[in-house]
Structures are given as C-alpha cells and as structure tokens.
PDB file of C-alpha atoms (C1' of nucleotides) in Angstrom:
ATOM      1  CA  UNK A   1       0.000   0.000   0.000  1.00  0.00           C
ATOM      2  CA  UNK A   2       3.014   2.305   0.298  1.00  0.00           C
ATOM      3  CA  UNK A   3       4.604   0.945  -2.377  1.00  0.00           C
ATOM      4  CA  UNK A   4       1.528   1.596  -4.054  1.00  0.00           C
ATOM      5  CA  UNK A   5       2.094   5.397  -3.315  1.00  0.00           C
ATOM      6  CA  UNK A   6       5.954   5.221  -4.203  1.00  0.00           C
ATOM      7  CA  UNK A   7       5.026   3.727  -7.603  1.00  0.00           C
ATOM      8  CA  UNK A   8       2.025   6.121  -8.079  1.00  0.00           C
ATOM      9  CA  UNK A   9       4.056   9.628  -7.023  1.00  0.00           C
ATOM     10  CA  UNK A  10       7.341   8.260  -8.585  1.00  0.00           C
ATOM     11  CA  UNK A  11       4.990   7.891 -11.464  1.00  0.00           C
ATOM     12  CA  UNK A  12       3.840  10.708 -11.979  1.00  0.00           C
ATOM     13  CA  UNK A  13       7.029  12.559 -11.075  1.00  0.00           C
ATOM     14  CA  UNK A  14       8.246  12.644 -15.088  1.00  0.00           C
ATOM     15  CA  UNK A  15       6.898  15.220 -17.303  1.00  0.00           C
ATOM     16  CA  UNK A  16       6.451  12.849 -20.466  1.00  0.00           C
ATOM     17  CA  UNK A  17       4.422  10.370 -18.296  1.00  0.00           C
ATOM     18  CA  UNK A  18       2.051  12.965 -16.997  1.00  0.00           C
ATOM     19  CA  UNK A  19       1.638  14.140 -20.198  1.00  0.00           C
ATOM     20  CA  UNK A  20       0.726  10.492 -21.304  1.00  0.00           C
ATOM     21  CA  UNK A  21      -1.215   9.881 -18.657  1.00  0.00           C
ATOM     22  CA  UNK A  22      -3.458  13.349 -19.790  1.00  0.00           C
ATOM     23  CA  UNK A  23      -3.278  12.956 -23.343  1.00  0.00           C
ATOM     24  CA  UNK A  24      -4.682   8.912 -22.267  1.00  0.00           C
ATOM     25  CA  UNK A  25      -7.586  10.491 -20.833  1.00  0.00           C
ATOM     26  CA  UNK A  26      -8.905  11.530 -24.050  1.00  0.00           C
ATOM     27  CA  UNK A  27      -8.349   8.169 -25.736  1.00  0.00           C
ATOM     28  CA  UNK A  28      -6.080   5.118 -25.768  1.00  0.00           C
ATOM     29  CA  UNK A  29      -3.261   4.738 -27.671  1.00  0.00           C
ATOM     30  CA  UNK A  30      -0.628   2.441 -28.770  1.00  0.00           C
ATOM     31  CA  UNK A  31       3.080   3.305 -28.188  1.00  0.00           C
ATOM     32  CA  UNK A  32       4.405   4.304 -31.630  1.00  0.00           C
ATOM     33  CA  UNK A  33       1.489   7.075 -31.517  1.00  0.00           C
ATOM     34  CA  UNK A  34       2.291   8.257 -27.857  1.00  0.00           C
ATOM     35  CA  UNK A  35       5.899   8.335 -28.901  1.00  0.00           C
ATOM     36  CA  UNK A  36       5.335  10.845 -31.525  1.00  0.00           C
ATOM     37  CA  UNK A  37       5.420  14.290 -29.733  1.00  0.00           C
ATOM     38  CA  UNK A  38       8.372  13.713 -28.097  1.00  0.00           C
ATOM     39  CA  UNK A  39      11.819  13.456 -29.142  1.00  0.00           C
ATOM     40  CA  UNK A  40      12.758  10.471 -27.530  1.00  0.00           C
ATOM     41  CA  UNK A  41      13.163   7.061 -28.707  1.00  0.00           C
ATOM     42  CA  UNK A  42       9.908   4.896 -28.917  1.00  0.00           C
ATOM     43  CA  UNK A  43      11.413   2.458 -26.919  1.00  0.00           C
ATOM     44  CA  UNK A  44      12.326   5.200 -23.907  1.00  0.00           C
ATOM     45  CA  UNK A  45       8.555   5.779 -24.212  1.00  0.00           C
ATOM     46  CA  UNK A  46       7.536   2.079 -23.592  1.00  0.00           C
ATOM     47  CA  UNK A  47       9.835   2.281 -20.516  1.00  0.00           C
ATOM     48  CA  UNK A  48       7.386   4.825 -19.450  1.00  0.00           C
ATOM     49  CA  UNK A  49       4.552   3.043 -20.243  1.00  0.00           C
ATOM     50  CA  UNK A  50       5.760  -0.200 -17.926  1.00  0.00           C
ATOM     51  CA  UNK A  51       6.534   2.685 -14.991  1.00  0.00           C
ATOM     52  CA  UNK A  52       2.776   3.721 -15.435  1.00  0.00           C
ATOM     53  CA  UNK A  53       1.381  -0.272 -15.609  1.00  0.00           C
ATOM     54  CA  UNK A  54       3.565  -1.346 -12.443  1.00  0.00           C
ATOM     55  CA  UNK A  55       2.439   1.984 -10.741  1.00  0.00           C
ATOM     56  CA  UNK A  56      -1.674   0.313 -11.730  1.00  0.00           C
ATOM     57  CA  UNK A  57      -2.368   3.821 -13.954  1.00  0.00           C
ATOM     58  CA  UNK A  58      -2.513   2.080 -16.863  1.00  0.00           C
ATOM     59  CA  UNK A  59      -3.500  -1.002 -18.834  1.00  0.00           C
ATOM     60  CA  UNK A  60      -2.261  -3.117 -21.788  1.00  0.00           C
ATOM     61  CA  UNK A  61      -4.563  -5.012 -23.441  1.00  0.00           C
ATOM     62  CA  UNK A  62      -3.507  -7.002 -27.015  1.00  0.00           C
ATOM     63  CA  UNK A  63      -5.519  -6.095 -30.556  1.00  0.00           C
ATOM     64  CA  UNK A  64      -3.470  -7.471 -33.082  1.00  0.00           C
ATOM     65  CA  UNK A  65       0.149  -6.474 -33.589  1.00  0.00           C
ATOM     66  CA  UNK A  66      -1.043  -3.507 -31.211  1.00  0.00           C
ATOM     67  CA  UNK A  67      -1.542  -3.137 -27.645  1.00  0.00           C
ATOM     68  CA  UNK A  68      -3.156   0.105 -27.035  1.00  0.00           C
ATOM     69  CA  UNK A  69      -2.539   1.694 -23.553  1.00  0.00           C
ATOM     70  CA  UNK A  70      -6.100   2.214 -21.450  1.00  0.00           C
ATOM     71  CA  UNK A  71      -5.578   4.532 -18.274  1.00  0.00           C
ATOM     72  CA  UNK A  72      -7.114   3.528 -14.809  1.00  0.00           C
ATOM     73  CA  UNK A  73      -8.410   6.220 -13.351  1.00  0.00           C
ATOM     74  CA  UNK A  74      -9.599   4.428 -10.016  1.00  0.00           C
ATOM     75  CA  UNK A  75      -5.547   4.431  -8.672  1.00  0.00           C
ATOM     76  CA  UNK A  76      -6.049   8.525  -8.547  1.00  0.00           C
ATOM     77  CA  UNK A  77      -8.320   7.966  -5.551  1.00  0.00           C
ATOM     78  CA  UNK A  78      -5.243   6.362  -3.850  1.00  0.00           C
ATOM     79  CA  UNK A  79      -3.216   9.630  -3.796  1.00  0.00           C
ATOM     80  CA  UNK A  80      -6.502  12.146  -3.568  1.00  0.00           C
ATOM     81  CA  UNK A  81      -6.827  10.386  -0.469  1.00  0.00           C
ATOM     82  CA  UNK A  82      -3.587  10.961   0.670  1.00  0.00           C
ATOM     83  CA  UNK A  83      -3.121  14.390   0.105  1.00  0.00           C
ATOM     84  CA  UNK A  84      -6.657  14.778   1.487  1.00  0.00           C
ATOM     85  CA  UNK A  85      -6.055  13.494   4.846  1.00  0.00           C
ATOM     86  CA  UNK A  86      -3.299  15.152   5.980  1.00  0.00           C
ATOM     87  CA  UNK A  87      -4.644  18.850   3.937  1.00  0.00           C
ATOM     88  CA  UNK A  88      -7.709  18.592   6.140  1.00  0.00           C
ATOM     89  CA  UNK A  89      -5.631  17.420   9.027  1.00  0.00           C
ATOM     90  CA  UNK A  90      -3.557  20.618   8.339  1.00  0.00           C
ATOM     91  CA  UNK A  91      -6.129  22.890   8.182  1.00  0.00           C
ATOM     92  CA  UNK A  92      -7.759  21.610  11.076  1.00  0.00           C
ATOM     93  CA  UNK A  93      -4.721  22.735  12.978  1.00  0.00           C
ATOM     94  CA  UNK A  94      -4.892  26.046  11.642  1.00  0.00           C
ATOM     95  CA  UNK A  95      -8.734  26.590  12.464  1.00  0.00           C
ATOM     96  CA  UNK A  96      -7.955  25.104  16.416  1.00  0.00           C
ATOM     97  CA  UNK A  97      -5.282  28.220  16.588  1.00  0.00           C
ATOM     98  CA  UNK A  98      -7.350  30.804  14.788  1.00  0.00           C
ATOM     99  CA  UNK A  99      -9.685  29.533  18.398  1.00  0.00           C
ATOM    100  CA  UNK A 100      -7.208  30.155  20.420  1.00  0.00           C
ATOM    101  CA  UNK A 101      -5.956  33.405  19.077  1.00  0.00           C
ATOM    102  CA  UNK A 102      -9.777  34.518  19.004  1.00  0.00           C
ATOM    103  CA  UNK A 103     -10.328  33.874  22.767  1.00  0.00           C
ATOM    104  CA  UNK A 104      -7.298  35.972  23.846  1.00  0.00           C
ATOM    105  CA  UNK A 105      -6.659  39.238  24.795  1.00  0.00           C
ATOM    106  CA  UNK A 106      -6.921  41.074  21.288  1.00  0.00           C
ATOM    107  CA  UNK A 107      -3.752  43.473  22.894  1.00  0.00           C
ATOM    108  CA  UNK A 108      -2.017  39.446  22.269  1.00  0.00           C
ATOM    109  CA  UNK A 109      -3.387  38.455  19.081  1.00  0.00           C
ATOM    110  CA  UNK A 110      -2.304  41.723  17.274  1.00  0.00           C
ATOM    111  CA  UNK A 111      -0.617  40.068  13.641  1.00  0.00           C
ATOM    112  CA  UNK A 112       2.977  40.861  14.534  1.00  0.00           C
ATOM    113  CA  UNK A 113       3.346  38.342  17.556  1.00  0.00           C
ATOM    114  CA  UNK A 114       2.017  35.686  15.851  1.00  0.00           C
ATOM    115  CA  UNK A 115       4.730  33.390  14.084  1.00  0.00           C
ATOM    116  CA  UNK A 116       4.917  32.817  10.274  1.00  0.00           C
ATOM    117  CA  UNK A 117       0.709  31.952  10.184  1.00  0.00           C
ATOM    118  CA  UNK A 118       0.164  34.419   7.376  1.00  0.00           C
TER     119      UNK A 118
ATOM    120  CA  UNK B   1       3.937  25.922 -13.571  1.00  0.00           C
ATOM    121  CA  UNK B   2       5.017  22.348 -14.650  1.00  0.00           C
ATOM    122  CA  UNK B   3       8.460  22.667 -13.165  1.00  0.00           C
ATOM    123  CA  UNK B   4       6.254  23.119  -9.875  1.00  0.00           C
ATOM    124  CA  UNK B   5       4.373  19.731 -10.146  1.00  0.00           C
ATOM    125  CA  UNK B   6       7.539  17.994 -11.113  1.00  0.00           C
ATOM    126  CA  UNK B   7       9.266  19.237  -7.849  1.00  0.00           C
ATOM    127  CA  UNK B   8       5.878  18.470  -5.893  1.00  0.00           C
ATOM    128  CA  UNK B   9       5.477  14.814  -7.384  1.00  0.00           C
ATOM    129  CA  UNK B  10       8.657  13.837  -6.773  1.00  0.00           C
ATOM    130  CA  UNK B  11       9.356  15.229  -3.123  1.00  0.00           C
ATOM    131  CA  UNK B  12       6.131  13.126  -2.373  1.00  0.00           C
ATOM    132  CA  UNK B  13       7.725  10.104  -4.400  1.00  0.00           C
ATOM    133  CA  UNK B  14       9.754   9.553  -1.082  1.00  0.00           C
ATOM    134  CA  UNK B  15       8.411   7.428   1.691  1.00  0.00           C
ATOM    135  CA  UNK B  16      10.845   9.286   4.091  1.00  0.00           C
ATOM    136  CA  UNK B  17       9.386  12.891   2.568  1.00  0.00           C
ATOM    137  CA  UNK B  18       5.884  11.687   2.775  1.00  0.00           C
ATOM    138  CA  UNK B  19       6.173  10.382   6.445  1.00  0.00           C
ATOM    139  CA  UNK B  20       7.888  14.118   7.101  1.00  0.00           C
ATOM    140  CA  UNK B  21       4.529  15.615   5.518  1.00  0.00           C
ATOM    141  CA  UNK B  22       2.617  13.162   7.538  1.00  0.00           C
ATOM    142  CA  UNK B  23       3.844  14.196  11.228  1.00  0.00           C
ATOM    143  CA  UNK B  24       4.229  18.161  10.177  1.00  0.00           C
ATOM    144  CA  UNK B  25       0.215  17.776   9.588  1.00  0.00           C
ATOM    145  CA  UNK B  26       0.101  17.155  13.297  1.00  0.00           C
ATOM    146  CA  UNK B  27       2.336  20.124  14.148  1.00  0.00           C
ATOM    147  CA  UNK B  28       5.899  21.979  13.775  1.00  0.00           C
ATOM    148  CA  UNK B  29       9.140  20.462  14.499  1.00  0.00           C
ATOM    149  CA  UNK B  30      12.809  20.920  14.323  1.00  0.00           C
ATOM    150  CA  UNK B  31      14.851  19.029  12.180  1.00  0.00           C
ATOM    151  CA  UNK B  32      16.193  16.578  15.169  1.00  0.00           C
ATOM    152  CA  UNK B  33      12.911  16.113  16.197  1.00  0.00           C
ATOM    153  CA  UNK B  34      11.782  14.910  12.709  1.00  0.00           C
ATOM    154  CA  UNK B  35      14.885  12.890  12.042  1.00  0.00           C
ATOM    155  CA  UNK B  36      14.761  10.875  14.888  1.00  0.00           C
ATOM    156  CA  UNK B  37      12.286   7.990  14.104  1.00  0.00           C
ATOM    157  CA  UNK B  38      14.087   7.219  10.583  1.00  0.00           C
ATOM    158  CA  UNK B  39      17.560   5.401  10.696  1.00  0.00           C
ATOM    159  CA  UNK B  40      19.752   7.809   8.519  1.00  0.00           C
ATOM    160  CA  UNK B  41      21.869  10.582   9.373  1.00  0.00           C
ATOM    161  CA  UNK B  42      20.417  14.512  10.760  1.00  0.00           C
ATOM    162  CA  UNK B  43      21.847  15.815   7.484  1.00  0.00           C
ATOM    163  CA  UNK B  44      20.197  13.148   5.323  1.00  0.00           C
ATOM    164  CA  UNK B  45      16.578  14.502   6.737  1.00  0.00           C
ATOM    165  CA  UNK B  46      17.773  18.595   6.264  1.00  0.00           C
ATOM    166  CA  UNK B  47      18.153  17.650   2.588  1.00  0.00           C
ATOM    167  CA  UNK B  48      14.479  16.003   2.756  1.00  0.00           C
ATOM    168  CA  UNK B  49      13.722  19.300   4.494  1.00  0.00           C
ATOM    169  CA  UNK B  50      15.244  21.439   1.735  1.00  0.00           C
ATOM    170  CA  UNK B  51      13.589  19.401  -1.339  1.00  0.00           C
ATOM    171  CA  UNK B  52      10.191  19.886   0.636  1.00  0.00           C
ATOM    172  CA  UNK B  53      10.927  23.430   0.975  1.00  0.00           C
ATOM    173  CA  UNK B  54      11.704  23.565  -2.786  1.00  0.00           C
ATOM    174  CA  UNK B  55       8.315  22.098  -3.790  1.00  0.00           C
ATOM    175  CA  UNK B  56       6.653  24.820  -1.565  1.00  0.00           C
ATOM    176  CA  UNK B  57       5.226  22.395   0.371  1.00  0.00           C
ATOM    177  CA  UNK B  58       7.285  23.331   3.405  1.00  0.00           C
ATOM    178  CA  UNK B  59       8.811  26.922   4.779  1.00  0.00           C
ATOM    179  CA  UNK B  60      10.747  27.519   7.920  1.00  0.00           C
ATOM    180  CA  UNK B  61      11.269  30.537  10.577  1.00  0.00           C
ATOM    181  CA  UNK B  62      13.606  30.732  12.769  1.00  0.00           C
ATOM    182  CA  UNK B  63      13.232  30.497  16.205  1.00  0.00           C
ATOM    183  CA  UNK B  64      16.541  31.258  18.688  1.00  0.00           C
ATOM    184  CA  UNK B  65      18.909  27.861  17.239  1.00  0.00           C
ATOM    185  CA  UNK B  66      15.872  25.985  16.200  1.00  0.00           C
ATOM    186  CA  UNK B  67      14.646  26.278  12.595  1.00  0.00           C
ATOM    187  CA  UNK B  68      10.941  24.801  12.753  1.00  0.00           C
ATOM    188  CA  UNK B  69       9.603  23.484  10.185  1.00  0.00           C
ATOM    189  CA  UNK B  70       6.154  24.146   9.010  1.00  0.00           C
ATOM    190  CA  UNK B  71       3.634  22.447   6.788  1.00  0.00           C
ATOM    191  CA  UNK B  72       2.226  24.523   3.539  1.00  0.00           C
ATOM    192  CA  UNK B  73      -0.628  23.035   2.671  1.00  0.00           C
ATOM    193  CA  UNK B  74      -1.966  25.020  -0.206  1.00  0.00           C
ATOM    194  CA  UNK B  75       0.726  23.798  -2.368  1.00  0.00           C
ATOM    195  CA  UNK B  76      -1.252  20.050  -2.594  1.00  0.00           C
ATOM    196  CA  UNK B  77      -4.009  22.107  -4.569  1.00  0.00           C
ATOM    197  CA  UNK B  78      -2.173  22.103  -7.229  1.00  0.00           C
ATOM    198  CA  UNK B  79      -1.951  18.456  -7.447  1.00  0.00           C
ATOM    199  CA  UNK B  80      -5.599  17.775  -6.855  1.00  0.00           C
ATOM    200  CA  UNK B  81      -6.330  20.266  -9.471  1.00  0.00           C
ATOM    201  CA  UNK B  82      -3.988  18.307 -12.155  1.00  0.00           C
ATOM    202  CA  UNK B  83      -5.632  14.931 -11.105  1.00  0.00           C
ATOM    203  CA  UNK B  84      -8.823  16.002 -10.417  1.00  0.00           C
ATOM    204  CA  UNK B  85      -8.581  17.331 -14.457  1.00  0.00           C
ATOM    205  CA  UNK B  86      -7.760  13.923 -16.096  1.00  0.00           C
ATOM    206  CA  UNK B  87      -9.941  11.949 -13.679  1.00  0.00           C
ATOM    207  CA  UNK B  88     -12.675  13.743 -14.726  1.00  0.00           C
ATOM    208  CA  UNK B  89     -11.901  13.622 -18.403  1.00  0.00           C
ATOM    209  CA  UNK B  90     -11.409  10.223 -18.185  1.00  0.00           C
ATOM    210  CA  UNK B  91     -15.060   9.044 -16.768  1.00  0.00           C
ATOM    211  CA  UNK B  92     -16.477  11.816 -18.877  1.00  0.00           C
ATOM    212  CA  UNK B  93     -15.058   9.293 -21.607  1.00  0.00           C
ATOM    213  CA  UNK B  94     -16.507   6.202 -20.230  1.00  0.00           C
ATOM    214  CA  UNK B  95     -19.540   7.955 -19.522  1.00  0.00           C
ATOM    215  CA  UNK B  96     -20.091   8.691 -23.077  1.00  0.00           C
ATOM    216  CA  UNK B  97     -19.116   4.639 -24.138  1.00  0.00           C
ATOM    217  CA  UNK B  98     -22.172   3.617 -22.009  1.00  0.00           C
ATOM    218  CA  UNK B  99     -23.902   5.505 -23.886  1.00  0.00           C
ATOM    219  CA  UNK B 100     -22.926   4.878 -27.011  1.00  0.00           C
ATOM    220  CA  UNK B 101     -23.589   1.162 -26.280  1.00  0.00           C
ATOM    221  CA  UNK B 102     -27.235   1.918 -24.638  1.00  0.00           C
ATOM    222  CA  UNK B 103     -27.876   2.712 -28.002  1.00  0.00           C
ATOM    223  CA  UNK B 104     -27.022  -0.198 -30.010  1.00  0.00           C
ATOM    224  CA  UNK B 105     -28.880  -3.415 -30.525  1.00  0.00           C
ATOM    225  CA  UNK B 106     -28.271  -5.209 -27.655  1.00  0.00           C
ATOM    226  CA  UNK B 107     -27.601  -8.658 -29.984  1.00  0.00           C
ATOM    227  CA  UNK B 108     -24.156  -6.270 -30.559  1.00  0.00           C
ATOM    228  CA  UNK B 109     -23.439  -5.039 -26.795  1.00  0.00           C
ATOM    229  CA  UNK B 110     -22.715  -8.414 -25.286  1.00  0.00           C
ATOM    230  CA  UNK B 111     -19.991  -8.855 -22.932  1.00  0.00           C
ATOM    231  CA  UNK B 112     -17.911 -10.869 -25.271  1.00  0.00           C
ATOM    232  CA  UNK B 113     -18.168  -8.344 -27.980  1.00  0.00           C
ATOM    233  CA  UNK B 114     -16.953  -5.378 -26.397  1.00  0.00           C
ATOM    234  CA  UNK B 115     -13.294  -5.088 -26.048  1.00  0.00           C
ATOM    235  CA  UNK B 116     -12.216  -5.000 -22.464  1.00  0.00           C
ATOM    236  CA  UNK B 117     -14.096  -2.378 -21.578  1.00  0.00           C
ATOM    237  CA  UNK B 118     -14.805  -4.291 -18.154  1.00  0.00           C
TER     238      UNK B 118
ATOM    239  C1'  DT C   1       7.142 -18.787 -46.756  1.00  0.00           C
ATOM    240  C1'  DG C   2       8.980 -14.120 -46.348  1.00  0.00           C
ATOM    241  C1'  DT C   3       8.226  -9.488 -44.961  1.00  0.00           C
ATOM    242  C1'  DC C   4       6.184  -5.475 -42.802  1.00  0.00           C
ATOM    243  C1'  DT C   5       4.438  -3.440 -38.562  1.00  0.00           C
ATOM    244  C1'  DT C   6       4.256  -2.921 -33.724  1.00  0.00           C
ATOM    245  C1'  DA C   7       6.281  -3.405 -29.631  1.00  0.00           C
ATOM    246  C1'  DT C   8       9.554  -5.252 -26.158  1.00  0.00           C
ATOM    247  C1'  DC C   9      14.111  -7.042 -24.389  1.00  0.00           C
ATOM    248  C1'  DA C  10      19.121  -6.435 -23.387  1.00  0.00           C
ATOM    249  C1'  DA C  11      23.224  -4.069 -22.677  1.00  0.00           C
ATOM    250  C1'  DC C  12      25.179  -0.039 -21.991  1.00  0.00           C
ATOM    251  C1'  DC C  13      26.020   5.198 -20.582  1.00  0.00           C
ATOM    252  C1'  DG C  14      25.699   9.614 -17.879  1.00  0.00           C
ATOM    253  C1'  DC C  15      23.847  11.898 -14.275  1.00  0.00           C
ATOM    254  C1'  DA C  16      21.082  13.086 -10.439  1.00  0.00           C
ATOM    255  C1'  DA C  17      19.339  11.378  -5.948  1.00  0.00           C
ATOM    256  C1'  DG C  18      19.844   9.606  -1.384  1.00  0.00           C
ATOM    257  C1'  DG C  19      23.111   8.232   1.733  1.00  0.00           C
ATOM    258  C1'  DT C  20      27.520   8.909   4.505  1.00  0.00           C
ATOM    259  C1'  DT C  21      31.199  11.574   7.381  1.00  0.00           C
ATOM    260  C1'  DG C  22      33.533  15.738   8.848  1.00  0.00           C
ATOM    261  C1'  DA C  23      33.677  20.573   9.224  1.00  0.00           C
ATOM    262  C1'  DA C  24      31.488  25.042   9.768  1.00  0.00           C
ATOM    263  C1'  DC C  25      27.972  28.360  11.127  1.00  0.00           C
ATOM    264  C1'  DA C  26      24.345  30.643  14.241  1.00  0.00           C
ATOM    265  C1'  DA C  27      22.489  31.723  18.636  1.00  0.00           C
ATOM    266  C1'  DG C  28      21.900  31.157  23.366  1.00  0.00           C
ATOM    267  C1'  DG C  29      23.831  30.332  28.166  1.00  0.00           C
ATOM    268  C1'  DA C  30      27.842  29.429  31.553  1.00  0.00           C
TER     269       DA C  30
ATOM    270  C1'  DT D   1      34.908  34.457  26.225  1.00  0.00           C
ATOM    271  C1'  DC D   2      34.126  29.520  25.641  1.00  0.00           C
ATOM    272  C1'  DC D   3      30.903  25.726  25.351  1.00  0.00           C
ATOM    273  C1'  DT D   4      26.669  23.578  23.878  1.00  0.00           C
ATOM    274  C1'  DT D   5      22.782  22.885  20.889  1.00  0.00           C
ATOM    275  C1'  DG D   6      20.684  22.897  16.440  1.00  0.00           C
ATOM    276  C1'  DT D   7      21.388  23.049  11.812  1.00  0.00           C
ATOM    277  C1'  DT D   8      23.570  23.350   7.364  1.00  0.00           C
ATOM    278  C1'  DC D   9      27.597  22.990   3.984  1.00  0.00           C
ATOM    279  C1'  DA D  10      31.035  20.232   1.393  1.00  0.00           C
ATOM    280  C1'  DA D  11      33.004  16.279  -0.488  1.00  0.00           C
ATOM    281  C1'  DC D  12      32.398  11.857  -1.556  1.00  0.00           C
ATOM    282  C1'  DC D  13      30.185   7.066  -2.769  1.00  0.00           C
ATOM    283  C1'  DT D  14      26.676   4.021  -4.770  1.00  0.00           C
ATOM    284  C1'  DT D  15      22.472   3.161  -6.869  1.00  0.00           C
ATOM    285  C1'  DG D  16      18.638   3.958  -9.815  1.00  0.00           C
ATOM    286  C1'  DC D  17      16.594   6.316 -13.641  1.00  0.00           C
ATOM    287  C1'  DG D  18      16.020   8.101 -18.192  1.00  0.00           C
ATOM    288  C1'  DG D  19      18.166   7.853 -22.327  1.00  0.00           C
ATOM    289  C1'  DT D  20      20.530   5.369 -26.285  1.00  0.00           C
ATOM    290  C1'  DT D  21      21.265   1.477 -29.968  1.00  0.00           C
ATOM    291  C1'  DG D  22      20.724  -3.219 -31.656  1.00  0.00           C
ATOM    292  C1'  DA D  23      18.415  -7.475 -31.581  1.00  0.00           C
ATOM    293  C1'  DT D  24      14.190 -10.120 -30.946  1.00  0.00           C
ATOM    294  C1'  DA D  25       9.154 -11.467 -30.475  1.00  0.00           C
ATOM    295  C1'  DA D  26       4.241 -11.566 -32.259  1.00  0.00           C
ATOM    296  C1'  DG D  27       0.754 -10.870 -35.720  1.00  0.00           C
ATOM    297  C1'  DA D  28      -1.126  -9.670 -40.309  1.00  0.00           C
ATOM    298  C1'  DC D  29      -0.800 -10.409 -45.031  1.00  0.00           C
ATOM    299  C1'  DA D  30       1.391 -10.899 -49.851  1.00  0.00           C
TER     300       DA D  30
END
DNA sequence: TGTCTTATCAACCGCAAGGTTGAACAAGGA
DNA sequence: TCCTTGTTCAACCTTGCGGTTGATAAGACA
C-alpha cells in the first residue's frame, strides 16, 4: 500500500508520463502514436509506459500487432486520499489556533506576535 | 507551472518525505525532532527538508537555534487540481461509451463483444 | 514462406538522488 | 569568552533512472 504510493508519485514525477497519462484520458493509444510528440526514442517511451502499468495507472490489453494503452483512473483515488487526509488534518490545525488566538486578549493576538501563520 | 508539479510529485515520491509531511500535519518540528524515528543521518533529513521546501510544500522561521519546520498546505491544490482534471476527463469518456452502447442493438453489446471495456 | 508493422528485451552510458562523514555556522547560556 | 545545541555545507560514494542502440518477439498479409 506504500509501495503503491511510491510507484504512483514516482509515477507521476516525469513530465512525459504525466503528459501520457493526460493525453490517455482523451483516448487510448498504442506506443508508436504516444511516442510521436516527443523526441525520444519509442522504446524510452515504452519504458514509461511499464513505470505507469507497475504503478496500476494504466492497462495493456492485445488487438493485433497492437496493444493500445487504457488509463485507470480508479488508482487517482489512492493519492486524492492521501493528500486529502493530511490537507484537512492541516487545516484543522490552523482553524484550532485561529480559536485560540480569538479567545485571547486582542492586545495578544495583534498580527505581529504571531509566528509565520500568514 | 510544470516545473512546480515535477518538484511536488517527486518530493512526495519519497516514503521518508511523505512520512515528514505526515507528522508536520500534526504540528511543527525541528529538524532533530523529525529525524529521529528514521535510521539515517540529521543531514540526510535537512536535505528532505530542503527538497520539501523547494516544492513549496514546506517553509521555515527561525526560532533562537531551532529552525521549525512548518507544513504549507496550499501547495497540494495544485496536485488535486492536475488529477482532479484527467480523472474527470477520463469518466467523462466512459460515460459517453455507455452511452454509445445503450444505443445499439443489444444482440451487438454483449460482454464478449466489447473489447475490455470491463 | 517471407516481410512489414508494432512493440519489447538487453546491454550499456551519464547523471542526479539519497546516503555517509567531517567541518562550519548561528544563537543562546555558563 | 568559551561551550553547547541545532542546523547546514562540502566532499564523496553508490544506486537507480532516463536515455541510447541493436536485436528479438508476435501478428497480419502478400
């Protein structure tokens, strides 16, 4: 399940596979086609494509001589959840201090004696 | 813009960085104090700390000898916003398949005809 | 069968990333 | 002033990653 999140962030970490990934979302593909925009080799470009199928964001399936790429949206939820959890954890935080700050003396919670909250 | 998401993608790509994120949800610490649970070196965790700090995702005020660290949540935005994007896109796509296939003679839209679709 | 297309495998290269150790810097406190 | 605490800088090592080229596999089709 970490690993998971490794794979998934690692993933996504490369410009060329996000861009995969987004132009995947408006159809599939096969790998000589996704090479095309980029000037890298279309075998550099299947390297990204097994990064993206170990990290469970994409799909192979065969159709002939071709094996168009499919994108699975459901591992998104798997980082959205992440981030989620510890924004709203975060923010919780900040809404407990705004509390605090609120029930002191207002001489206390002037802005310049409170630390970095901006 | 992009440079932004690369930098935020793949400080997040490390366990070690995501843990770090994890714990500075709960509150601010010094860099001792976050480098304790892990089994590598002080240093090792202030260049976490500075790759964090890079992806915005992290700033830090000084405080007498301590430098504490402090989460910036806003920055994950961003990244919700970029998935949130091609997720959409995506079941917009299958949405429009279903469809598509609602409207065919169902003799042609059994199981075995359509090509994993699943 | 041979051949064309599509895609992957294998071996290699350069470089950045994460780790280490040792020294240096910044800011109290004795 | 000197010492201690907290943190970063610098140099170095090793590994992994993205890239290359060349060979190979898997189907379609003459």
């Amino acid at each position: 399940m970490d690993d998971q999140l490794n794979r998934v962030f690692s993933a996504l970490a490369d410009p060329i596979r996000r861009d995969i990934v987004a132009r995947l979302a408006v159809a599939d593909a096969g790998v000589n086609e996704l090479a095309e925009p980029y000037d890298v080799s279309v075998q550099a470009v299947s390297k990204h494509l097994k990064v993206l199928e170990e990290a469970g964001l994409v799909s192979r399936t065969r159709e002939a001589q071709r094996r168009p790429v499919h994108l699975e949206a459901e591992v998104f939820d798997l980082m959205t959840k992440w981030i989620e959890r510890y924004r709203r954890q975060a923010e919780e935080r900040y809404r407990r201090l705004d509390d605090v700050l609120a029930e002191m003396d207002p001489e206390q919670t002037r802005p310049d004696t409170q630390r970095g909250v901006s």
